[in-house]
Amino acid sequence: MDISRSTLRTAASLADHPGFIIGAIEVDPATRTVRAGRETEKIEPRVMQVLIALAEACNEVLTRDALFDRCWGGVYVGDDSLNRAIAGVRRIATGIAQGTFEVETIPRTGYRLISETGPLWLSELEAPEAGQPENLPGPGISRRWAIAGGLTIAAGGAAYLLFSKPDPATQLVDESQVAMRAGTPESMMRAIKLLEQAVSVSPHNSAAWGLLAMAYARIDEHAIEKAQISATKVEEAANRALQLDPGNADAKAALAIYIPYYGDWLAAERRFDAVLAEHPDHLYTKDARLFFMGAVGRMKESGIEREKLNAEAPFDASFAYKQVYSLWFLDRIAEADRVAQRGLEMWPRDPGMWFAKLWLLAGTGRLDRAIAQVADAASRPPLPPPLVGTLMASLQAAKSREPAGIEAASRQVMGGVSRSVAAVVSGMMLLNIMGAIDQAFALADAYYLERGPVIAAMQWRPGQPFVPDQRRRKTNMLFVPSGAQMQQDPRFMSLMQEIGMTDYWDKRGIGPDFLRPA
């Protein structure tokens, strides 16, 4: 079509401008809309004017001066106006057009719209040649789309992108992945809601179903009410993903990760290994397996592998705090300090990172700094006053080493373990740091074997303080360096035998770090 590239485009003139196809979209200047399949977007007049100008000069450089002349009539309006319009065109290119064209900046000169297919003017496509029918055989196939499709195929086989409807779940899945990495209960619930919306609008999207199953399976990383996410939901989402795609990695991982492994460690390891044998790069399975290794006392092995994993996911808060522990287990304390500080700068008041730094400081004898961290209310995550008081009293007792202070703080610890799982996890750490080993074994009997006079909380409840992965019975805190005195006590191996840990070590042929030669 012969359209002068020097013609001034005004908002009013858009009504007379013919429609055209560029990349994967049909552009209708008269209504200021762009369309891909059934999806339609309305755009600003100035963005439409700039899009038309760039499309008319498709694959050729259009100077900034030429754009000002054709879209603003040569009136000086400043670079910001042009920059905003160019940004609008780029949003169309990367959004509804699915990257089927792009706008390249030519430094100090102007811009170039790059597309494998130049603009296809609909007025030309709609005019049949002599003896040619307007509509081709077949329901709903117009000459316009047949010609456009043929030209696109000839230009590089992009017809599928040009005329297929973009999957509405794609953006929702992308947004959910960002939310999952934030590492907060709120962001995880947002991720789940986005994925539930994705499978609703695109029920045949296997990736969305698989990631939804994974999000459900990882709720133990977050303080989300268990009743909201049942095992049935995990199984249903995973099975739907596998029906659509039998090799879906997220679905297979979700089924492996969700099952609690306290007392069933060998079967859990085999589940993780089976997923990784098929999908060796699946991050969430690798993360779950490394946390599992800490639960069975293989702390150093876990730490070495954790460093590799975190390099693959530097912006995932749920991975980052675990690296602090890993470096502590490897006796790389200065590096652990740096990771903890960096993590709190990236995710201020994140509970997982805050506790990781606290236990690192206390477990390496820096009790003054641990006490100062607890006292700093502005940087502390939202913890109930009784837990804060117990932390402070126990750390001060550990610093003083006075028997009376340790006895009083131990009673305070044991008095709170029935209130929340967080108090149990923190209590085990604090009792070992204070050297209150008898009380530590009493808490272990209550928590792991449900015996003795102490009643320990077993499940998280809404309103309780948040500690990552606190829903399931954890054994990780039994194997940290600050638990060395407990590990060397004869009662420890009896405990390991009663909970089934020694059976795992025997069958696996791999013992815990504390039983290996130094």
mmCIF file of C-alpha atoms in Angstrom, residues 252-253 255-257 259-261 264-278 285 288-290 292-293 504 507-508:
data_model
loop_
_atom_site.group_PDB
_atom_site.id
_atom_site.type_symbol
_atom_site.label_atom_id
_atom_site.label_comp_id
_atom_site.label_asym_id
_atom_site.label_seq_id
_atom_site.Cartn_x
_atom_site.Cartn_y
_atom_site.Cartn_z
ATOM 1 C CA LYS A 252 6.465 -35.550 40.211
ATOM 2 C CA ALA A 253 8.467 -33.467 42.675
ATOM 3 C CA LEU A 255 4.232 -35.875 45.110
ATOM 4 C CA ALA A 256 7.689 -36.677 46.516
ATOM 5 C CA ILE A 257 8.079 -33.553 48.638
ATOM 6 C CA ILE A 259 4.861 -36.652 52.202
ATOM 7 C CA PRO A 260 6.342 -36.155 55.726
ATOM 8 C CA TYR A 261 9.500 -38.160 56.241
ATOM 9 C CA ASP A 264 10.490 -42.888 57.099
ATOM 10 C CA TRP A 265 13.777 -41.427 55.955
ATOM 11 C CA LEU A 266 14.936 -44.113 53.543
ATOM 12 C CA ALA A 267 11.701 -44.052 51.528
ATOM 13 C CA ALA A 268 11.869 -40.247 51.380
ATOM 14 C CA GLU A 269 15.404 -40.267 50.035
ATOM 15 C CA ARG A 270 14.418 -42.786 47.377
ATOM 16 C CA ARG A 271 11.506 -40.570 46.321
ATOM 17 C CA PHE A 272 13.789 -37.564 45.915
ATOM 18 C CA ASP A 273 16.399 -39.594 44.060
ATOM 19 C CA ALA A 274 13.793 -40.977 41.665
ATOM 20 C CA VAL A 275 12.706 -37.466 40.683
ATOM 21 C CA LEU A 276 16.288 -36.245 40.312
ATOM 22 C CA ALA A 277 17.238 -39.257 38.197
ATOM 23 C CA GLU A 278 14.703 -38.050 35.645
ATOM 24 C CA THR A 285 13.616 -31.310 44.658
ATOM 25 C CA ALA A 288 14.110 -30.690 49.658
ATOM 26 C CA ARG A 289 16.733 -33.419 49.428
ATOM 27 C CA LEU A 290 19.422 -31.198 50.954
ATOM 28 C CA PHE A 292 16.437 -33.943 54.306
ATOM 29 C CA MET A 293 20.177 -34.670 54.502
ATOM 30 C CA TYR A 504 18.170 -45.566 58.305
ATOM 31 C CA LYS A 507 20.363 -49.531 55.636
ATOM 32 C CA ARG A 508 21.792 -46.541 53.830
#
